Coordinates of C-alpha atoms in Angstrom, one line a residue:
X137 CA 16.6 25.8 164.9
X138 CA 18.8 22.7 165.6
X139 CA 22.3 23.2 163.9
X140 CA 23.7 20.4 161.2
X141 CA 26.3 18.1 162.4
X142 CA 29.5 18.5 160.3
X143 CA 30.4 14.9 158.7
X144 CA 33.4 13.3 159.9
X145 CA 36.3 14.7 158.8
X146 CA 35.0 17.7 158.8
X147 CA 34.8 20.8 160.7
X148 CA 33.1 23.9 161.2
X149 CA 35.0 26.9 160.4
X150 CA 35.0 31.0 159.3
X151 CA 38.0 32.5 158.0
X152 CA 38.9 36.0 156.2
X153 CA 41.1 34.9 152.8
X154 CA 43.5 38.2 153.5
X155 CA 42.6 39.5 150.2
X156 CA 39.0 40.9 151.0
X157 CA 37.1 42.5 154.2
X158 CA 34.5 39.7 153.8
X159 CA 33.5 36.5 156.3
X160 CA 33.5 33.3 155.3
X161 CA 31.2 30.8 156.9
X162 CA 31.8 27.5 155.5
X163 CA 34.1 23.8 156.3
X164 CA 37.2 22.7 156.9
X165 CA 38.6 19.5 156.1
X166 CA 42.4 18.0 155.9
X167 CA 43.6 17.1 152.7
X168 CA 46.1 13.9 153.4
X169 CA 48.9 15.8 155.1
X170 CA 49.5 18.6 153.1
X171 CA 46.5 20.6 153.1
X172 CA 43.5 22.5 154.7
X173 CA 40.7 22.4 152.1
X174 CA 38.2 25.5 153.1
X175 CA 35.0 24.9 151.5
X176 CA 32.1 27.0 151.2
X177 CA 28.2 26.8 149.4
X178 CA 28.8 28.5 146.0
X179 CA 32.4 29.5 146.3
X180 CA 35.3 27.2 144.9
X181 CA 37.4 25.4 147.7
X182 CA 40.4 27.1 149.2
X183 CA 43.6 25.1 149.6
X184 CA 46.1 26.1 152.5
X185 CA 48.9 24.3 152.8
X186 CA 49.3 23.3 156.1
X187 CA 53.3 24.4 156.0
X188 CA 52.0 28.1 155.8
X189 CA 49.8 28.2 158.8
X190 CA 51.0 29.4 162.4
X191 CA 48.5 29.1 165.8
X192 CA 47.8 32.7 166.0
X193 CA 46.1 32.0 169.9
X194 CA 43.0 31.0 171.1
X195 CA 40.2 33.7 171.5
X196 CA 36.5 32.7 173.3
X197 CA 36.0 29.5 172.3
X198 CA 37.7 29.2 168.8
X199 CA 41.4 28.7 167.6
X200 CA 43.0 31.4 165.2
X201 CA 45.0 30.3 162.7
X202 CA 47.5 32.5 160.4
X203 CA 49.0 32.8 157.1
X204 CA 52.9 32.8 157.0
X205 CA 52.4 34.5 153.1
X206 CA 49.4 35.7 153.8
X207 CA 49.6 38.2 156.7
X208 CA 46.3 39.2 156.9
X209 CA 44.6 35.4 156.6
X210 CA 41.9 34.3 159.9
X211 CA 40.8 31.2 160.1
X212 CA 39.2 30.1 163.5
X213 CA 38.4 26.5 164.2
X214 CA 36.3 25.3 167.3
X215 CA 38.7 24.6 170.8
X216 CA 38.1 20.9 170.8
X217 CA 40.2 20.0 167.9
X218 CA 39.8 16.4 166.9
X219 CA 43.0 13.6 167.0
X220 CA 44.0 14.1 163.2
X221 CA 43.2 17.8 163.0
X222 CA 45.3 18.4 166.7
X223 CA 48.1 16.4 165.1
X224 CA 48.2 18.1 161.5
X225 CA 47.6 21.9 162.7
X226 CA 50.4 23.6 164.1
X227 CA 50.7 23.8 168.1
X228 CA 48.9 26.3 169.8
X229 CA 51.2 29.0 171.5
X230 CA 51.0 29.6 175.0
X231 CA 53.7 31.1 176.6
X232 CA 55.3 32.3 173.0
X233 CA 57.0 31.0 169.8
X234 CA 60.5 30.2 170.8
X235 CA 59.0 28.9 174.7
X236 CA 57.1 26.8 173.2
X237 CA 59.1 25.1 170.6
X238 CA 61.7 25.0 173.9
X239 CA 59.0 23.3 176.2
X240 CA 58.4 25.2 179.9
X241 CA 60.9 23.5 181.6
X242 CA 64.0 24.4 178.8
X243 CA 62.9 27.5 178.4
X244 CA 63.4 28.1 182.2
X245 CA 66.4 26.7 182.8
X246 CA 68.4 28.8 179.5
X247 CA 66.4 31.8 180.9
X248 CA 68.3 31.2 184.4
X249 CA 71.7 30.6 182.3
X250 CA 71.4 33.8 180.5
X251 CA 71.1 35.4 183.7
X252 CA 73.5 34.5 185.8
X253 CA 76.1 34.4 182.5
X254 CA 74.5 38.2 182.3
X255 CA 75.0 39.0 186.4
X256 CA 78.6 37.6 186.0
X257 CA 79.5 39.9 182.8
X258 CA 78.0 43.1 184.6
X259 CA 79.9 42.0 188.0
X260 CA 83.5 41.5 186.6
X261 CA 83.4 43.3 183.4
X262 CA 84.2 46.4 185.0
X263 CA 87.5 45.1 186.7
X264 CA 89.1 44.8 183.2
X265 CA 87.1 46.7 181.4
X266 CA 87.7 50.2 183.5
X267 CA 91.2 49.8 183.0
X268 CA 90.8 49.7 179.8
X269 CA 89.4 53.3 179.3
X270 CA 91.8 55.5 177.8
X271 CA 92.8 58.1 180.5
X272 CA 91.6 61.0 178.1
X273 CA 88.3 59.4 178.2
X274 CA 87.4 59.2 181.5
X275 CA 89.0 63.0 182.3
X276 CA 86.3 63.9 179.9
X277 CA 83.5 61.9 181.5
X278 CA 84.8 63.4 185.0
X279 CA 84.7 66.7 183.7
X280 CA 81.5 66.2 182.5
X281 CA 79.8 64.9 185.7
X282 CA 81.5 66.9 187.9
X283 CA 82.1 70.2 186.0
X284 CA 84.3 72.9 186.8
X285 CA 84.8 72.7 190.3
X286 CA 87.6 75.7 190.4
X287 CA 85.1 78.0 192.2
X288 CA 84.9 75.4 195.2
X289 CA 88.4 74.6 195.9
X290 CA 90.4 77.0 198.0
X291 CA 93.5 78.9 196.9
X292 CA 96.5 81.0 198.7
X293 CA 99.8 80.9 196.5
X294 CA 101.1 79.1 200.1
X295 CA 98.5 76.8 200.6
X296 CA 98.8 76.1 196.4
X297 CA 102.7 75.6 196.9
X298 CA 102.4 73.4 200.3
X299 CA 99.6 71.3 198.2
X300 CA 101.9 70.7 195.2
X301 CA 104.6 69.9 197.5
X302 CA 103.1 67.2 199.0
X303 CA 101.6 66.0 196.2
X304 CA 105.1 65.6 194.1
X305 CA 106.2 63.8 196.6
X306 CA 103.3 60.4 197.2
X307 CA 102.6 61.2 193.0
X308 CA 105.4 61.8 190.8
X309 CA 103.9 60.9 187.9
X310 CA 104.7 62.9 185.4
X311 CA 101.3 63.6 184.3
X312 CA 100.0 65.1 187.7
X313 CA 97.4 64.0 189.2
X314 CA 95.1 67.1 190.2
X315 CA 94.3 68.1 193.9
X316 CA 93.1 70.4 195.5
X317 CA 91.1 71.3 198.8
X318 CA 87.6 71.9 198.9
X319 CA 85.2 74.2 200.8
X320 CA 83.1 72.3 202.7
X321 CA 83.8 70.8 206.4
X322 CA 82.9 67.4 205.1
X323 CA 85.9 65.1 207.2
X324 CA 86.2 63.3 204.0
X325 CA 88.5 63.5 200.8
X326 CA 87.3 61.7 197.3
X327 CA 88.9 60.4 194.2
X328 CA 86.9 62.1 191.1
X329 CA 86.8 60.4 187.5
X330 CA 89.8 62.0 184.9
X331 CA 92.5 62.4 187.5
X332 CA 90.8 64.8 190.5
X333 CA 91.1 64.2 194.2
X334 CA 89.9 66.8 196.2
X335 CA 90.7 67.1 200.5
X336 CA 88.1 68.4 202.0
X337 CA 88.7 70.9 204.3
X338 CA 86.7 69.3 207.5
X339 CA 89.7 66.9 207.0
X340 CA 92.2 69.1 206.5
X341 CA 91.8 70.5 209.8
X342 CA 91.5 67.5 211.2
X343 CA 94.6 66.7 210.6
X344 CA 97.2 66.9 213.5
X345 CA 100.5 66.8 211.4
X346 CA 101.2 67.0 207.5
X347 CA 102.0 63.3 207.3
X348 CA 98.4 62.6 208.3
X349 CA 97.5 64.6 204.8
X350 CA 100.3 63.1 202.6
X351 CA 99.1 59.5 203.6
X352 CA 95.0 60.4 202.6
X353 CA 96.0 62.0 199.8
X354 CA 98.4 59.3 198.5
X355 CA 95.3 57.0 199.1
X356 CA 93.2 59.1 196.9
X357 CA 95.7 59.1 194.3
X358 CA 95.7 55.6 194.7
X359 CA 92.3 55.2 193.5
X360 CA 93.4 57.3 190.5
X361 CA 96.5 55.3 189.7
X362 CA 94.7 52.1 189.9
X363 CA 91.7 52.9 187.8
X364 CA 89.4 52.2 190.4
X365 CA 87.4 55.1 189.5
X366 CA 86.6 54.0 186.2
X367 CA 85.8 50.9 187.6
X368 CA 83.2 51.6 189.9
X369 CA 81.1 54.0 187.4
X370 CA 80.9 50.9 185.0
X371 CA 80.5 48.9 188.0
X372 CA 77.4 51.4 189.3
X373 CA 76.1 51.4 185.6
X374 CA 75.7 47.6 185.1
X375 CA 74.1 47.7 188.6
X376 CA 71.7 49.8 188.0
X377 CA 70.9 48.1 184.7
X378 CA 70.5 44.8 187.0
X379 CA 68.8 46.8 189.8
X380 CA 65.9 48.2 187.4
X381 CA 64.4 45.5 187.1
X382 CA 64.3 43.7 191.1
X383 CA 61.6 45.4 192.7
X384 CA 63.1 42.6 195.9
X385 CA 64.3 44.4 199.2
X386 CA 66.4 41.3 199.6
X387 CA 67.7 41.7 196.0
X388 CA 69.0 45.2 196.3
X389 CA 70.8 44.2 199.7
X390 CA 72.8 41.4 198.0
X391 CA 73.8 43.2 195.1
X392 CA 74.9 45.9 197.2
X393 CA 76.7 44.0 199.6
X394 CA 78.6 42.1 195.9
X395 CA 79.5 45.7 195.0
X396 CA 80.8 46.9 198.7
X397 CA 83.3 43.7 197.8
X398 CA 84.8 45.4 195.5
X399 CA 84.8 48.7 197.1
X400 CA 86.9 47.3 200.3
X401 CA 89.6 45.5 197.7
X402 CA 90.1 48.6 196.1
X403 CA 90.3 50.4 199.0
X404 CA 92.9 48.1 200.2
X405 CA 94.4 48.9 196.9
X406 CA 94.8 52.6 197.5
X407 CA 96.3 52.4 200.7
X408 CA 99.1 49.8 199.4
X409 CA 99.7 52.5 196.8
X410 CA 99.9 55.0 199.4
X411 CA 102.3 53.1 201.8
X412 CA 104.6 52.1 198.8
X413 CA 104.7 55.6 197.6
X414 CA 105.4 57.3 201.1
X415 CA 108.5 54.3 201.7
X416 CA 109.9 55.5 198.4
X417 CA 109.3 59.5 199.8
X418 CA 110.5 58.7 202.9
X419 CA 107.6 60.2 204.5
X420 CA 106.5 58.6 207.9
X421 CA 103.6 56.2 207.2
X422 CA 102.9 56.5 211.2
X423 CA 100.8 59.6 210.8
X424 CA 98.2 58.1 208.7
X425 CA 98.3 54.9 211.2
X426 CA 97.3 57.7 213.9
X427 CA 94.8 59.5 211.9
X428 CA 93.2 56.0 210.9
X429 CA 93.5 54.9 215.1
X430 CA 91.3 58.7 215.8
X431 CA 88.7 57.4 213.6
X432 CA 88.0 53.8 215.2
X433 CA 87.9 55.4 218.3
X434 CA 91.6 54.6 219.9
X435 CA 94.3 51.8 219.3
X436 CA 93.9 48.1 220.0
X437 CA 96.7 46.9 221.8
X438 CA 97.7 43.4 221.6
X439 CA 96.2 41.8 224.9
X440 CA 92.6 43.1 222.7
X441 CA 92.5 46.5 225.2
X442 CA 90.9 49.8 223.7
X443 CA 91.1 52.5 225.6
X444 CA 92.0 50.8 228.6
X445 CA 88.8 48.7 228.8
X446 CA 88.6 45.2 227.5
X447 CA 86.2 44.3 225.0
X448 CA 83.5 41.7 225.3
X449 CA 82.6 38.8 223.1
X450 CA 79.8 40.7 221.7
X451 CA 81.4 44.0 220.8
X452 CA 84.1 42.2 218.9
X453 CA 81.8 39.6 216.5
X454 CA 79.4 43.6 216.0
X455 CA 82.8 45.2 215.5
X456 CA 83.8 42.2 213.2
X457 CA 79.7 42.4 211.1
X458 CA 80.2 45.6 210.9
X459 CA 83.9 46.1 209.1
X460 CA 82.7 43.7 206.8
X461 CA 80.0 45.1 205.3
X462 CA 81.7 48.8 205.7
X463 CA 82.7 49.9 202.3
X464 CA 86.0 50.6 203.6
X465 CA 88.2 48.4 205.6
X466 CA 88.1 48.9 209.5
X467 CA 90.2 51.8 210.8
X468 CA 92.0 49.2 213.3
X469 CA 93.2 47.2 210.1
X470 CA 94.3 50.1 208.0
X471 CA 96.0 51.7 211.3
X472 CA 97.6 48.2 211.8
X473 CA 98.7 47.9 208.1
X474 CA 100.0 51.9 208.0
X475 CA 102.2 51.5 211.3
X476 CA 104.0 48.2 210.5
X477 CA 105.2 49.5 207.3
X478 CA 107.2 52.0 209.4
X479 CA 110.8 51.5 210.0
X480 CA 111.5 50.8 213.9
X481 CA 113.5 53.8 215.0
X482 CA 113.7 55.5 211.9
X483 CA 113.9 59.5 211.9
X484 CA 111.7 60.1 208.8
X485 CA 112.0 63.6 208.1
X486 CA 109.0 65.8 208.0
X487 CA 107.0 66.1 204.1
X488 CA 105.9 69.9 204.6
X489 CA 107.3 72.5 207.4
X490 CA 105.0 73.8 209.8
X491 CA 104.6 77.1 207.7
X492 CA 103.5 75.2 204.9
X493 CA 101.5 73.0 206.9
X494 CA 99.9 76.0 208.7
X495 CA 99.1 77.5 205.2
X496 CA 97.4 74.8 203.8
X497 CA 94.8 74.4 206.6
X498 CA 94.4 78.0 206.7
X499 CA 93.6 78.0 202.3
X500 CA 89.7 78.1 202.7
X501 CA 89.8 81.0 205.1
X502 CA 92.1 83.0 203.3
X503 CA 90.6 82.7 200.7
X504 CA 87.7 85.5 200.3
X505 CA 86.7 84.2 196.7
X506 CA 85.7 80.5 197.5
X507 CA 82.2 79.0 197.4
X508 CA 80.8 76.8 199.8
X509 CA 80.8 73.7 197.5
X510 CA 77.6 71.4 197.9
X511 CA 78.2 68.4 195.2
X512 CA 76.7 66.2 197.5

């Protein structure tokens, strides 16, 4: 059986009123342009203004239309809406509400805007944000990511005294920073949120001479004095915010290399701090200059010799990629920046006696109680 043609005007339609579970098979037709007049054989005609109707989609080959104050009002119209009914009905939705009253290409270029402004907020919001955090605060988040770490740091009341010594002398704060040497032979040392800096003791016996020790450790301190602890959790929390949602290999490597940026200006931080603070001890910065030279492998001389043997083009522009995307600054630089701040013939005297010395490198030995500490 053929179907009727609808009139001009006029089209097809079904719609649920919202008030009952029943179908209603009838017309639609606009009413000048202020209404939707739903009609249907036997029933009286239903008026919807066209002010309360939203596209609710597209589904098969009909259009859904909604009630604003009648949530659970359907009406579906056929796809190929004629001229006056495409103009009076509302829009159909395709990407979503506030896209499409945007347009595509708006809606992509706030989208980008948002962003980048959201990028830039989680990229420098830490730098004066971090400072920020009362100091009580973060010894509270330190303590509670770190936890009580008294087990793992070693203790002799020589190498305790030696340690306190040293550490009066490149901190002398009067809230004391706390140090202490751990148990593992890590050649490393770290600044800790709240205040901690542990030596580990793979560096501590490294060490050729105490000044070596007083200029890490006044580095470490460094980190603590300058809030840069603080800084890099909030700076590590908005990049893994950032991070969660670039599944890009090529994403991850530039946001990485953003954040070692940071890491190498604070690092160049801490050792300003530690050079100002060992001037004002009178401790010799030339140890740490020789401990930083071990690392990179020897000392450059001016004529560009290492170790006797000249570099080539190469080496240097590797040597050159590779200190800058190293989280720290090269040890050439730092030994560089540690042995010009010494005074030319200067007799500095020395910042722990050989006793003491000897006793702090021989803590984690003496002492039978330690664990073996495994943070990382």
């Amino acid at each position: 059986m053929e179907e009727t043609a609808s009139p001009p005007g006029v089209l097809p339609a079904n719609w649920y009123d919202g008030v009952s579970a029943v179908r209603h098979e009838g017309t639609a037709r606009l009413s000048g342009e202020s209404a939707l007049v739903l009609e249907e054989a036997g029933q009286p005609a239903l008026n919807v203004p066209l002010g309360d109707l939203v596209s609710g989609g597209a589904l098969a080959s009909q259009l859904l239309y909604q009630r604003v104050s009648q949530p659970d009002f359907r009406l579906r119209l056929p796809l190929d809406l004629p001229p006056d009914f495409a103009t009076a009905l509302p829009q159909r939705r395709k990407y979503g509400g506030w896209v499409d009253r945007m347009g595509l290409g708006k809606a992509v270029i706030a989208f980008t805007a948002v962003s980048a402004a959201a990028v830039a907020l989680f990229m420098t919001a830490p730098e004066w944000l971090g400072p920020m955090v009362p100091p009580a605060w973060e010894r509270q988040i330190g303590d509670a990511m770190v936890g009580d770490l008294g087990g793992k740091l070693c203790h002799t009341p020589a190498g305790d005294a030696a340690m306190a010594k040293m550490l009066a002398a490149v901190d002398p704060a009067e809230t004391k920073v706390r140090a202490g040497v751990a148990n593992s032979g890590m050649v490393n040392a770290v600044a800790l949120p709240g205040g901690q800096v542990m030596l580990f003791d793979g560096l501590v016996q490294q060490a050729e001479t105490p000044e070596e020790l007083a200029g890490v450790l006044g580095h470490e301190v460094g980190h603590v004095r300058e809030r840069h602890v603080m800084t890099a959790i909030l700076r590590q929390f908005g990049l893994s915010i950032l991070l969660a949602g670039a599944d890009s290999g090529i994403g991850n490597t530039a946001f990485g290399i953003a954040s070692l940026g940071y890491s190498r200006e604070a690092e160049r931080e801490a050792d300003e701090y530690a050079r100002a603070r060992m001037a004002a001890a009178d401790i010799s910065p030339l140890g740490a200059a020789a401990f930083f030279e071990r690392l990179g492998g020897g000392r450059d001389d001016e004529d560009g010799q290492e170790n006797g043997e000249e570099n080539s083009e190469d080496a240097r522009e590797e040597n050159a990629l590779i200190g800058w995307i190293a989280s720290h600054p090269s040890s050439g630089e730092r030994a560089k920046a540690y042995r010009n701040a010494a005074t030319e013939g200067k007799d500095y005297p020395p910042v722990l006696t050989d006793e003491e010395f000897a006793a702090l490198q021989s803590m984690c030995d003496e002492d039978e109680d330690v664990e073996e500490f495994d943070l990382f």
